[in-house]
Coordinates of N, CA and C in Angstrom, one line a residue:
M3 N -2.4 5.2 -2.0 CA -1.4 4.3 -1.5 C -1.3 4.6 0.0
T4 N -1.1 3.5 0.8 CA -0.9 3.6 2.2 C 0.6 3.6 2.4
P5 N 1.2 4.7 2.9 CA 2.7 4.6 3.1 C 3.0 4.0 4.5
C6 N 4.2 3.7 4.7 CA 4.7 3.3 6.0 C 3.9 2.0 6.5
V7 N 3.8 1.0 5.6 CA 3.1 -0.2 6.0 C 3.9 -1.1 6.9
E8 N 3.2 -1.9 7.7 CA 3.8 -2.8 8.6 C 4.2 -4.0 7.8
C9 N 5.4 -4.5 8.1 CA 5.9 -5.7 7.4 C 6.1 -6.8 8.4
A10 N 6.0 -8.0 7.8 CA 6.5 -9.2 8.6 C 7.9 -9.3 8.2
R11 N 8.7 -9.9 9.0 CA 10.1 -10.1 8.7 C 10.3 -11.6 8.4
T12 N 11.3 -11.9 7.5 CA 11.6 -13.2 7.1 C 11.8 -14.1 8.3
T13 N 12.3 -13.6 9.4 CA 12.7 -14.4 10.5 C 11.5 -14.5 11.5
D14 N 10.5 -13.8 11.4 CA 9.3 -13.9 12.3 C 8.7 -15.3 12.2
T15 N 8.1 -15.7 13.2 CA 7.3 -17.0 13.2 C 6.0 -16.7 12.5
L16 N 5.4 -17.8 12.0 CA 4.0 -17.6 11.4 C 3.0 -17.2 12.4
T17 N 3.2 -17.6 13.7 CA 2.3 -17.1 14.8 C 2.5 -15.6 14.9
D18 N 3.7 -15.1 14.8 CA 3.9 -13.6 14.9 C 3.2 -12.9 13.8
A19 N 3.3 -13.4 12.6 CA 2.7 -12.8 11.4 C 1.2 -12.9 11.5
A20 N 0.6 -14.0 12.0 CA -0.8 -14.1 12.1 C -1.3 -13.1 13.2
R21 N -0.6 -12.9 14.2 CA -1.0 -11.9 15.2 C -1.0 -10.5 14.7
K22 N 0.0 -10.2 13.9 CA 0.1 -8.9 13.3 C -1.0 -8.7 12.3
M23 N -1.4 -9.7 11.5 CA -2.5 -9.6 10.6 C -3.8 -9.3 11.4
R24 N -3.9 -10.0 12.5 CA -5.1 -9.8 13.4 C -5.2 -8.4 13.9
E25 N -4.0 -7.9 14.4 CA -4.0 -6.5 15.0 C -4.3 -5.5 13.9
L26 N -3.8 -5.7 12.7 CA -4.0 -4.8 11.6 C -5.3 -5.0 10.8
D27 N -6.0 -6.1 11.1 CA -7.2 -6.5 10.4 C -6.8 -6.6 8.9
A28 N -5.8 -7.3 8.6 CA -5.3 -7.5 7.3 C -5.2 -9.0 6.9
G29 N -5.4 -9.3 5.7 CA -5.3 -10.7 5.2 C -4.0 -11.1 4.6
S30 N -3.1 -10.1 4.5 CA -1.8 -10.3 4.0 C -0.8 -9.2 4.5
L31 N 0.5 -9.6 4.4 CA 1.5 -8.6 4.8 C 2.6 -8.7 3.9
P32 N 3.2 -7.6 3.6 CA 4.5 -7.6 2.8 C 5.6 -8.2 3.8
V33 N 6.5 -8.9 3.2 CA 7.6 -9.5 4.0 C 8.9 -8.8 3.6
C34 N 9.6 -8.3 4.6 CA 10.9 -7.6 4.3 C 12.0 -8.4 5.0
G35 N 13.1 -8.3 4.3 CA 14.3 -9.0 4.9 C 15.0 -8.0 5.9
E36 N 16.1 -8.4 6.4 CA 16.8 -7.6 7.4 C 17.3 -6.3 6.8
D37 N 17.4 -6.3 5.4 CA 17.9 -5.0 4.8 C 16.7 -4.1 4.4
D38 N 15.5 -4.4 4.9 CA 14.3 -3.6 4.7 C 13.8 -3.6 3.3
R39 N 14.3 -4.5 2.5 CA 13.9 -4.6 1.1 C 12.8 -5.6 1.0
L40 N 11.8 -5.4 0.1 CA 10.7 -6.3 -0.1 C 11.3 -7.7 -0.5
Y41 N 10.9 -8.7 0.3 CA 11.3 -10.1 0.1 C 10.1 -10.9 -0.5
G42 N 8.9 -10.6 -0.1 CA 7.8 -11.4 -0.5 C 6.5 -10.8 0.1
V43 N 5.5 -11.7 0.0 CA 4.2 -11.4 0.7 C 3.7 -12.7 1.3
I44 N 3.1 -12.5 2.5 CA 2.5 -13.7 3.1 C 1.0 -13.4 3.4
S45 N 0.2 -14.4 3.2 CA -1.3 -14.2 3.4 C -1.7 -15.2 4.4
D46 N -2.9 -14.9 5.0 CA -3.5 -15.8 5.9 C -3.7 -17.2 5.3
R47 N -4.0 -17.2 4.0 CA -4.1 -18.5 3.3 C -2.8 -19.2 3.2
D48 N -1.7 -18.5 3.0 CA -0.4 -19.2 2.9 C -0.1 -19.9 4.2
I49 N -0.5 -19.2 5.4 CA -0.2 -19.8 6.7 C -1.0 -21.1 6.8
V50 N -2.3 -21.1 6.4 CA -3.2 -22.3 6.5 C -2.7 -23.4 5.6
V51 N -2.6 -23.0 4.3 CA -2.3 -24.1 3.3 C -0.9 -24.6 3.3
K52 N 0.1 -23.7 3.5 CA 1.5 -24.2 3.5 C 2.1 -24.6 4.8
C53 N 1.4 -24.3 5.9 CA 1.9 -24.7 7.2 C 0.9 -25.6 7.9
L54 N -0.2 -25.0 8.3 CA -1.1 -25.8 9.2 C -1.6 -27.1 8.5
A55 N -2.0 -27.0 7.2 CA -2.5 -28.2 6.5 C -1.5 -29.2 6.3
E56 N -0.2 -28.9 6.4 CA 0.9 -29.8 6.3 C 1.3 -30.3 7.7
G57 N 0.6 -29.9 8.8 CA 1.0 -30.4 10.1 C 2.1 -29.7 10.7
R58 N 2.6 -28.6 10.2 CA 3.7 -27.9 10.7 C 3.3 -27.0 11.9
C59 N 4.2 -26.7 12.8 CA 3.9 -25.8 13.9 C 4.1 -24.3 13.5
P60 N 3.1 -23.5 13.6 CA 3.3 -22.1 13.2 C 4.2 -21.3 14.1
G61 N 4.4 -21.8 15.3 CA 5.3 -21.1 16.3 C 6.8 -21.5 16.0
A62 N 7.0 -22.5 15.2 CA 8.3 -23.0 14.9 C 8.7 -22.8 13.5
S63 N 7.8 -22.3 12.7 CA 8.0 -22.1 11.2 C 8.1 -20.6 11.0
T64 N 9.1 -20.3 10.1 CA 9.3 -18.8 9.8 C 8.4 -18.4 8.6
V65 N 8.3 -17.1 8.6 CA 7.5 -16.5 7.5 C 8.2 -16.8 6.2
E66 N 9.6 -16.8 6.2 CA 10.3 -17.1 5.0 C 10.0 -18.4 4.4
S67 N 9.6 -19.4 5.2 CA 9.4 -20.7 4.8 C 8.0 -20.9 4.1
C68 N 7.1 -19.9 4.2 CA 5.8 -20.0 3.7 C 5.3 -18.9 2.8
C69 N 6.1 -17.8 2.7 CA 5.7 -16.7 1.9 C 5.9 -16.8 0.4
E70 N 5.2 -16.0 -0.3 CA 5.4 -15.9 -1.8 C 6.6 -15.0 -2.0
T71 N 7.6 -15.6 -2.6 CA 8.9 -14.8 -2.8 C 9.0 -14.1 -4.1
R72 N 8.0 -14.2 -4.9 CA 8.0 -13.4 -6.2 C 6.7 -12.6 -6.3
P73 N 6.5 -11.7 -5.4 CA 5.2 -10.9 -5.4 C 5.1 -10.0 -6.6
V74 N 3.9 -9.8 -7.0 CA 3.5 -8.9 -8.0 C 3.6 -7.5 -7.3
T75 N 4.3 -6.6 -7.9 CA 4.4 -5.2 -7.4 C 4.1 -4.2 -8.4
I76 N 4.1 -2.9 -7.9 CA 3.9 -1.8 -8.8 C 5.0 -0.8 -8.4
G77 N 5.5 -0.1 -9.4 CA 6.5 0.9 -9.1 C 5.9 2.2 -8.5
A78 N 6.7 2.9 -7.7 CA 6.2 4.1 -7.1 C 5.8 5.2 -8.1
D79 N 6.5 5.2 -9.3 CA 6.2 6.2 -10.3 C 5.2 5.7 -11.4
D80 N 4.7 4.5 -11.3 CA 3.8 3.9 -12.3 C 2.5 4.6 -12.2
P81 N 1.8 4.8 -13.3 CA 0.5 5.5 -13.3 C -0.6 4.6 -12.6
I82 N -1.6 5.2 -12.1 CA -2.7 4.5 -11.5 C -3.3 3.4 -12.4
E83 N -3.3 3.7 -13.7 CA -3.9 2.8 -14.7 C -3.1 1.5 -14.7
Q84 N -1.8 1.6 -14.5 CA -0.9 0.4 -14.5 C -1.3 -0.4 -13.3
A85 N -1.5 0.2 -12.1 CA -1.8 -0.5 -10.9 C -3.1 -1.2 -11.1
L86 N -4.1 -0.5 -11.7 CA -5.4 -1.1 -12.0 C -5.3 -2.4 -12.9
R87 N -4.5 -2.2 -14.0 CA -4.3 -3.3 -14.9 C -3.6 -4.5 -14.2
T88 N -2.7 -4.2 -13.4 CA -1.9 -5.2 -12.7 C -2.8 -6.0 -11.7
M89 N -3.6 -5.3 -11.0 CA -4.6 -5.9 -10.1 C -5.6 -6.8 -10.8
V90 N -6.1 -6.3 -11.9 CA -7.1 -7.1 -12.7 C -6.4 -8.3 -13.3
D91 N -5.2 -8.1 -13.9 CA -4.5 -9.2 -14.6 C -4.1 -10.3 -13.6
H92 N -3.8 -10.0 -12.4 CA -3.3 -10.9 -11.4 C -4.3 -11.3 -10.3
H93 N -5.5 -10.7 -10.5 CA -6.6 -11.0 -9.5 C -6.2 -10.6 -8.1
L94 N -5.7 -9.4 -7.9 CA -5.2 -9.0 -6.6 C -6.0 -7.8 -6.1
R95 N -6.1 -7.8 -4.8 CA -6.8 -6.6 -4.1 C -5.8 -5.6 -3.6
R96 N -4.6 -6.0 -3.4 CA -3.5 -5.2 -2.9 C -2.2 -5.4 -3.6
L97 N -1.5 -4.3 -3.8 CA -0.1 -4.4 -4.4 C 0.9 -3.7 -3.6
P98 N 2.0 -4.4 -3.3 CA 3.1 -3.6 -2.7 C 3.7 -2.6 -3.7
V99 N 4.0 -1.4 -3.2 CA 4.6 -0.4 -4.1 C 6.0 -0.3 -3.7
V100 N 6.9 -0.4 -4.7 CA 8.3 -0.4 -4.5 C 9.0 0.7 -5.3
D101 N 10.1 1.1 -4.7 CA 11.0 2.1 -5.4 C 12.4 1.5 -5.3
G102 N 12.9 1.0 -6.4 CA 14.2 0.4 -6.4 C 14.3 -0.8 -5.5
G103 N 13.2 -1.6 -5.3 CA 13.2 -2.8 -4.5 C 12.9 -2.5 -3.0
E104 N 12.8 -1.2 -2.7 CA 12.5 -0.9 -1.3 C 11.0 -0.6 -1.2
L105 N 10.3 -1.3 -0.3 CA 8.9 -1.1 -0.1 C 8.6 0.3 0.4
V106 N 7.7 1.0 -0.3 CA 7.4 2.4 0.1 C 5.9 2.5 0.5
G107 N 5.1 1.4 0.2 CA 3.7 1.5 0.6 C 2.9 0.3 0.0
M108 N 1.6 0.3 0.2 CA 0.7 -0.6 -0.4 C -0.4 0.1 -1.0
I109 N -0.9 -0.3 -2.2 CA -2.0 0.3 -2.8 C -3.1 -0.8 -2.9
S110 N -4.3 -0.4 -2.5 CA -5.4 -1.3 -2.5 C -6.5 -1.0 -3.5
Q111 N -7.3 -2.0 -3.7 CA -8.5 -1.8 -4.5 C -9.3 -0.5 -4.1
A112 N -9.4 -0.4 -2.8 CA -10.1 0.8 -2.2 C -9.4 2.1 -2.5
D113 N -8.1 2.1 -2.5 CA -7.4 3.3 -2.8 C -7.6 3.7 -4.3
I114 N -7.6 2.8 -5.2 CA -7.9 3.1 -6.6 C -9.3 3.5 -6.8
A115 N -10.2 2.8 -6.1 CA -11.7 3.1 -6.3 C -12.1 4.5 -6.0
K116 N -11.3 5.2 -5.2 CA -11.6 6.6 -4.8 C -11.6 7.5 -6.0
D117 N -10.8 7.2 -7.1 CA -10.7 8.0 -8.3 C -11.4 7.4 -9.5
L118 N -12.3 6.4 -9.3 CA -13.0 5.8 -10.4 C -14.5 6.1 -10.4
S119 N -15.1 6.0 -11.6 CA -16.5 6.1 -11.7 C -17.1 4.9 -11.1
D120 N -18.4 4.9 -10.8 CA -19.1 3.8 -10.3 C -19.0 2.6 -11.2
E121 N -19.1 2.8 -12.5 CA -19.0 1.7 -13.5 C -17.6 1.1 -13.5
Q122 N -16.6 1.9 -13.4 CA -15.2 1.4 -13.4 C -15.0 0.6 -12.1
I123 N -15.6 1.0 -11.0 CA -15.5 0.3 -9.7 C -16.1 -1.1 -9.9
D124 N -17.3 -1.1 -10.5 CA -18.0 -2.4 -10.7 C -17.1 -3.3 -11.5
D125 N -16.5 -2.8 -12.6 CA -15.7 -3.6 -13.5 C -14.5 -4.1 -12.7
L126 N -13.9 -3.3 -11.9 CA -12.7 -3.7 -11.1 C -13.0 -4.8 -10.1
V127 N -14.1 -4.6 -9.4 CA -14.5 -5.6 -8.4 C -14.8 -6.9 -9.1
E128 N -15.6 -6.8 -10.2 CA -16.0 -8.0 -10.9 C -14.7 -8.8 -11.5
A129 N -13.8 -8.1 -12.0 CA -12.6 -8.7 -12.6 C -11.7 -9.4 -11.6
I130 N -11.6 -8.7 -10.4 CA -10.7 -9.3 -9.4 C -11.4 -10.5 -8.7
T131 N -12.7 -10.3 -8.4 CA -13.4 -11.4 -7.6 C -13.9 -12.6 -8.4
S132 N -14.1 -12.4 -9.7 CA -14.6 -13.5 -10.5 C -13.6 -14.5 -10.9
A133 N -12.3 -14.2 -10.8 CA -11.3 -15.1 -11.3 C -11.0 -16.1 -10.2
P134 N -10.6 -17.3 -10.6 CA -10.2 -18.4 -9.6 C -8.9 -18.0 -8.9
I135 N -8.7 -18.4 -7.7 CA -7.5 -18.2 -6.9 C -6.4 -19.1 -7.4
D136 N -5.3 -18.5 -7.8 CA -4.1 -19.3 -8.2 C -3.2 -19.4 -7.1
D137 N -2.5 -20.6 -7.0 CA -1.5 -20.7 -6.0 C -0.2 -20.9 -6.6

């Protein structure tokens, strides 16, 4: 898990979120409210499909208006096998890690792969990447 992850704020503009993604070389960011609790997740695809493709101005649109507000998460005390199952079941490469609703980190496919055999890594990558993208 990567602790101390950067968040987008619900009140940030989509331009701000896109810049942060560029700086971090990330395709998505967890979204936190003013109370620092996980509110959702926003991806570069969300910005394109839910804002730009609809003709909205990213500098005038907030992260809250385009983010996924029901993100799939994993608990801080959940076993690594649960994280793996969740990633495969939901076709995700990253999961926010929460403890009582508070974001404590992100776990990625690469984090999990460090402790897997080559065969298990192949299975994980195949399961996540072969599934269609759901919106």
